[in-house]
Coordinates of C-alpha atoms in Angstrom, one line a residue:
M931 CA 26.6 0.6 -17.8
R932 CA 27.0 -0.9 -14.7
I933 CA 27.5 1.7 -12.2
L934 CA 24.3 3.0 -14.2
F935 CA 22.4 0.0 -13.3
F936 CA 23.3 0.0 -10.0
L937 CA 21.9 4.1 -9.1
S938 CA 19.1 3.1 -11.2
M939 CA 18.0 0.0 -8.9
S940 CA 18.8 2.0 -5.8
G941 CA 16.2 4.8 -6.9
A942 CA 14.2 2.3 -8.0
A943 CA 14.3 0.4 -4.1
I944 CA 14.0 3.9 -2.7
T945 CA 10.6 4.5 -4.3
F946 CA 9.2 0.9 -3.5
A947 CA 10.1 1.4 -0.2
L948 CA 8.3 4.8 0.1
F949 CA 5.2 3.9 -2.0
Y950 CA 5.1 0.8 0.2
T951 CA 5.2 2.2 3.6
W952 CA 2.9 5.6 2.2
C953 CA 0.1 3.7 0.0
I954 CA 0.2 -0.1 1.7
Q955 CA 1.3 -0.3 5.0
K956 CA -0.2 3.1 6.9
P957 CA -3.6 2.4 5.3
V958 CA -3.6 -1.5 6.2
M959 CA -2.3 -0.1 9.6
T960 CA -5.0 2.4 9.9
V961 CA -7.5 -0.3 9.2
M962 CA -6.0 -2.8 11.7
R963 CA -6.2 -0.5 14.3
F964 CA -9.5 0.5 13.7
F965 CA -10.4 -3.3 14.3
Q966 CA -8.3 -3.7 17.2
G967 CA -10.1 -1.0 19.2
E968 CA -7.2 1.1 19.3
D969 CA -8.5 4.3 18.8
L970 CA -8.5 6.6 21.9
P971 CA -11.7 7.1 23.2
E972 CA -11.5 10.8 22.5
E973 CA -11.0 10.4 18.9
A974 CA -14.4 8.0 18.9
P975 CA -17.6 10.3 17.8
Y976 CA -20.0 10.8 20.3
G977 CA -18.7 9.1 23.2
E978 CA -18.6 5.7 20.9
T979 CA -15.8 3.2 22.1
E980 CA -16.3 0.1 20.4
K981 CA -16.5 0.3 16.5
L982 CA -18.4 -3.0 16.2
P983 CA -19.9 -5.4 18.3
P984 CA -17.8 -7.7 19.9
A985 CA -19.7 -10.8 18.2
V986 CA -19.5 -9.2 14.7
L987 CA -15.7 -8.6 14.8
P988 CA -14.5 -12.1 14.4
L989 CA -16.2 -12.4 11.5
V990 CA -15.5 -9.6 9.8
W991 CA -11.7 -9.0 11.0
Y992 CA -10.2 -12.4 10.2
P993 CA -11.0 -12.4 6.6
L994 CA -10.0 -9.0 6.1
R995 CA -6.6 -9.9 7.6
I996 CA -6.0 -13.0 5.5
V997 CA -6.6 -10.6 2.4
F998 CA -4.2 -8.5 4.0
F999 CA -1.8 -10.8 4.2
F1000 CA -1.7 -12.4 0.6
G1001 CA -2.0 -8.8 -1.0
E1002 CA 0.8 -7.9 1.0
T1003 CA 2.5 -10.6 0.3
Y1004 CA 2.1 -10.4 -3.6
I1005 CA 3.2 -6.5 -3.6
L1006 CA 6.7 -7.1 -1.6
A1007 CA 7.3 -10.6 -4.1
A1008 CA 6.4 -8.6 -7.3
W1009 CA 9.2 -6.1 -5.9
G1010 CA 11.4 -8.8 -6.5
A1011 CA 9.9 -9.8 -9.9
Y1012 CA 10.4 -6.5 -10.9
C1013 CA 14.1 -6.4 -9.6
I1014 CA 14.5 -10.0 -11.6
L1015 CA 12.7 -8.4 -15.3
R1016 CA 14.9 -5.2 -15.1
T1017 CA 18.3 -7.3 -14.4
L1018 CA 17.1 -9.4 -17.5
E1019 CA 16.2 -6.2 -19.2
A1020 CA 19.5 -5.0 -18.5
M1021 CA 21.3 -8.0 -19.7
Q1022 CA 20.4 -8.7 -23.0
K1023 CA 21.0 -4.6 -23.3
A1024 CA 24.6 -5.5 -22.8
G1025 CA 24.9 -8.5 -25.0
I1026 CA 25.5 -10.9 -21.6
E1027 CA 24.0 -14.4 -21.1
K1028 CA 25.3 -14.5 -17.7
G1029 CA 25.6 -11.5 -15.5
P1030 CA 26.4 -12.0 -11.9
A1031 CA 27.6 -7.7 -12.0
F1032 CA 24.1 -7.2 -13.0
H1033 CA 22.3 -9.6 -10.4
V1034 CA 24.1 -8.5 -7.1
P1035 CA 23.2 -5.0 -7.3
A1036 CA 19.7 -5.6 -8.0
F1037 CA 19.8 -8.7 -5.3
I1038 CA 21.5 -6.4 -2.7
A1039 CA 18.6 -3.5 -4.1
C1040 CA 15.8 -5.9 -3.6
V1041 CA 16.7 -7.3 -0.5
G1042 CA 17.5 -4.0 0.8
A1043 CA 14.3 -2.4 0.4
L1044 CA 12.7 -5.2 1.8
G1045 CA 14.6 -5.5 5.1
Y1046 CA 14.5 -1.5 5.2
L1047 CA 10.5 -2.3 5.1
A1048 CA 10.7 -5.3 7.6
R1049 CA 13.0 -3.1 10.0
K1050 CA 10.8 -0.4 9.8
E1051 CA 7.5 -2.8 9.9
P1052 CA 5.2 -1.9 13.2
R1053 CA 3.7 -5.7 13.4
K1054 CA 5.8 -7.6 14.4
D1055 CA 3.8 -11.0 14.1
I1056 CA 4.2 -14.4 13.0
L1057 CA 2.9 -13.2 9.5
T1058 CA 5.0 -10.4 8.7
I1059 CA 7.8 -12.1 8.9
I1060 CA 6.7 -14.8 6.8
Q1061 CA 5.3 -12.0 4.5
S1062 CA 9.3 -10.7 4.5
C1063 CA 11.0 -13.8 4.1
I1064 CA 8.6 -14.5 1.0
G1065 CA 9.6 -11.2 -0.4
M1066 CA 13.4 -11.7 0.0
G1067 CA 13.1 -15.0 -1.1
S1068 CA 11.0 -13.6 -4.5
Y1069 CA 14.4 -13.1 -6.2
L1070 CA 16.2 -16.5 -6.0
V1071 CA 13.0 -18.1 -6.6
F1072 CA 12.5 -16.4 -9.8
V1073 CA 16.4 -16.6 -11.0
L1074 CA 16.5 -20.1 -10.6
N1075 CA 12.5 -20.6 -12.3
R1076 CA 11.8 -17.9 -14.4
A1077 CA 8.5 -20.0 -15.7
A1078 CA 6.9 -18.4 -12.4
L1079 CA 7.3 -15.2 -13.0
M1080 CA 5.0 -15.7 -15.8
T1081 CA 2.3 -18.3 -13.9
Y1082 CA 2.7 -15.3 -10.9
Y1083 CA 3.0 -11.8 -12.5
P1084 CA 1.9 -11.8 -16.4
W1085 CA 1.3 -8.1 -16.4
L1086 CA 4.8 -7.3 -15.4
V1087 CA 6.4 -10.0 -18.0
D1088 CA 3.8 -8.4 -20.4
F1089 CA 4.8 -4.6 -19.0
F1090 CA 8.6 -5.2 -19.8
A1091 CA 8.1 -7.0 -23.0
K1092 CA 6.8 -3.7 -24.9

Protein backbone atom coordinates (compact mmCIF):
# COMPACT_ATOMS: atom_id res chain seq x y z
CA MET A 1 0.00 0.00 0.00
CA ARG A 2 2.76 2.47 0.93
CA ILE A 3 4.86 1.63 -2.12
CA LEU A 4 1.84 2.06 -4.36
CA PHE A 5 1.16 5.43 -2.68
CA PHE A 6 4.77 6.51 -3.27
CA LEU A 7 4.60 5.49 -6.92
CA SER A 8 1.30 7.28 -7.46
CA MET A 9 2.63 10.45 -5.80
CA SER A 10 5.77 10.26 -7.95
CA GLY A 11 3.64 9.96 -11.06
CA ALA A 12 1.53 12.90 -9.95
CA ALA A 13 4.69 14.95 -9.32
CA ILE A 14 5.98 14.26 -12.83
CA THR A 15 2.59 15.10 -14.31
CA PHE A 16 2.37 18.34 -12.33
CA ALA A 17 5.88 19.38 -13.35
CA LEU A 18 5.12 18.77 -17.03
CA PHE A 19 1.73 20.51 -16.81
CA TYR A 20 3.19 23.54 -15.06
CA THR A 21 6.09 23.81 -17.48
CA TRP A 22 3.99 23.64 -20.63
CA CYS A 23 0.70 25.22 -19.58
CA ILE A 24 1.81 27.89 -17.11
CA GLN A 25 5.52 28.66 -17.44
CA LYS A 26 5.78 28.76 -21.24
CA PRO A 27 2.80 31.14 -21.77
CA VAL A 28 3.99 33.41 -18.95
CA MET A 29 7.48 33.54 -20.46
CA THR A 30 5.99 34.38 -23.87
CA VAL A 31 4.06 37.31 -22.41
CA MET A 32 7.10 38.46 -20.42
CA ARG A 33 9.27 38.45 -23.55
CA PHE A 34 6.63 40.45 -25.37
CA PHE A 35 6.52 43.15 -22.70
CA GLN A 36 10.25 43.22 -22.10
CA GLY A 37 10.98 43.63 -25.82
CA GLU A 38 13.09 40.49 -26.14
CA ASP A 39 11.64 39.62 -29.56
CA LEU A 40 14.24 39.57 -32.26
CA PRO A 41 13.93 42.42 -34.81
CA GLU A 42 13.55 39.97 -37.71
CA GLU A 43 10.51 38.44 -35.95
CA ALA A 44 8.70 41.78 -35.69
CA PRO A 45 6.02 42.23 -38.36
CA TYR A 46 6.47 45.09 -40.87
CA GLY A 47 9.76 46.21 -39.32
CA GLU A 48 8.25 47.17 -35.96
CA THR A 49 10.77 46.93 -33.14
CA GLU A 50 8.62 48.08 -30.21
CA LYS A 51 5.32 46.48 -29.30
CA LEU A 52 3.91 49.17 -27.01
CA PRO A 53 4.77 52.83 -26.56
CA PRO A 54 7.27 53.24 -23.70
CA ALA A 55 4.84 55.43 -21.72
CA VAL A 56 2.12 52.74 -21.75
CA LEU A 57 4.41 49.82 -21.00
CA PRO A 58 4.67 50.30 -17.19
CA LEU A 59 0.92 50.87 -16.90
CA VAL A 60 0.22 47.49 -18.43
CA TRP A 61 3.28 45.46 -17.45
CA TYR A 62 3.42 46.01 -13.68
CA PRO A 63 -0.24 45.11 -12.96
CA LEU A 64 0.12 42.11 -15.26
CA ARG A 65 3.24 41.02 -13.42
CA ILE A 66 1.37 41.22 -10.09
CA VAL A 67 -1.41 39.05 -11.53
CA PHE A 68 1.17 36.52 -12.77
CA PHE A 69 2.90 36.47 -9.38
CA PHE A 70 -0.28 35.76 -7.41
CA GLY A 71 -1.61 33.32 -10.00
CA GLU A 72 1.56 31.26 -10.16
CA THR A 73 1.92 31.33 -6.38
CA TYR A 74 -1.66 30.09 -5.98
CA ILE A 75 -1.02 27.22 -8.40
CA LEU A 76 2.25 26.19 -6.75
CA ALA A 77 0.64 26.24 -3.29
CA ALA A 78 -2.28 24.25 -4.72
CA TRP A 79 0.20 21.49 -5.47
CA GLY A 80 1.06 21.34 -1.76
CA ALA A 81 -2.65 21.24 -0.92
CA TYR A 82 -3.17 18.44 -3.40
CA CYS A 83 -0.33 16.42 -1.85
CA ILE A 84 -1.80 16.86 1.63
CA LEU A 85 -5.27 15.83 0.52
CA ARG A 86 -3.90 12.75 -1.25
CA THR A 87 -1.98 11.87 1.91
CA LEU A 88 -5.01 12.29 4.14
CA GLU A 89 -7.09 10.20 1.75
CA ALA A 90 -4.50 7.39 1.73
CA MET A 91 -4.21 7.49 5.53
CA GLN A 92 -7.99 7.29 5.87
CA LYS A 93 -8.17 4.29 3.52
CA ALA A 94 -5.40 2.57 5.50
CA GLY A 95 -7.13 3.35 8.81
CA ILE A 96 -4.19 5.33 10.19
CA GLU A 97 -4.53 8.61 12.08
CA LYS A 98 -0.85 9.56 12.16
CA GLY A 99 1.18 8.45 9.23
CA PRO A 100 4.78 9.51 8.76
CA ALA A 101 5.01 6.59 6.33
CA PHE A 102 2.56 8.50 4.12
CA HIS A 103 3.72 12.04 4.85
CA VAL A 104 7.38 11.45 3.99
CA PRO A 105 6.76 10.20 0.41
CA ALA A 106 4.16 12.92 -0.18
CA PHE A 107 6.53 15.60 1.10
CA ILE A 108 9.35 14.25 -1.10
CA ALA A 109 7.05 14.25 -4.15
CA CYS A 110 5.74 17.73 -3.36
CA VAL A 111 9.10 19.38 -2.77
CA GLY A 112 10.76 17.33 -5.51
CA ALA A 113 8.39 18.61 -8.18
CA LEU A 114 8.65 22.18 -6.92
CA GLY A 115 12.44 21.92 -6.66
CA TYR A 116 12.63 20.67 -10.24
CA LEU A 117 10.48 23.59 -11.39
CA ALA A 118 12.59 26.07 -9.43
CA ARG A 119 15.78 24.65 -10.89
CA LYS A 120 14.47 24.84 -14.46
CA GLU A 121 12.94 28.31 -14.00
CA PRO A 122 14.48 30.67 -16.56
CA ARG A 123 13.61 33.74 -14.46
CA LYS A 124 15.95 34.18 -11.52
CA ASP A 125 14.48 37.17 -9.73
CA ILE A 126 13.25 37.63 -6.17
CA LEU A 127 9.59 37.07 -7.10
CA THR A 128 10.23 33.59 -8.50
CA ILE A 129 12.29 32.71 -5.41
CA ILE A 130 9.39 33.81 -3.19
CA GLN A 131 6.96 31.77 -5.30
CA SER A 132 9.09 28.65 -4.93
CA CYS A 133 9.44 29.14 -1.17
CA ILE A 134 5.70 29.62 -0.71
CA GLY A 135 4.96 26.54 -2.81
CA MET A 136 7.43 24.39 -0.87
CA GLY A 137 6.26 25.69 2.48
CA SER A 138 2.59 25.16 1.65
CA TYR A 139 2.85 21.45 2.42
CA LEU A 140 3.99 22.14 5.97
CA VAL A 141 1.47 24.94 6.45
CA PHE A 142 -1.41 22.71 5.40
CA VAL A 143 -0.19 19.85 7.61
CA LEU A 144 -0.07 22.12 10.64
CA ASN A 145 -3.22 24.09 9.82
CA ARG A 146 -5.75 21.96 7.98
CA ALA A 147 -8.38 24.70 8.26
CA ALA A 148 -6.30 26.72 5.80
CA LEU A 149 -7.09 24.11 3.15
CA MET A 150 -10.77 24.95 3.34
CA THR A 151 -10.02 28.66 3.37
CA TYR A 152 -7.78 28.81 0.29
CA TYR A 153 -8.71 25.70 -1.69
CA PRO A 154 -12.35 24.80 -0.95
CA TRP A 155 -12.81 23.52 -4.51
CA LEU A 156 -9.96 21.04 -4.03
CA VAL A 157 -11.28 19.88 -0.65
CA ASP A 158 -14.72 19.39 -2.19
CA PHE A 159 -13.16 17.35 -5.00
CA PHE A 160 -11.52 14.98 -2.49
CA ALA A 161 -14.67 14.82 -0.33
CA LYS A 162 -16.58 13.07 -3.14
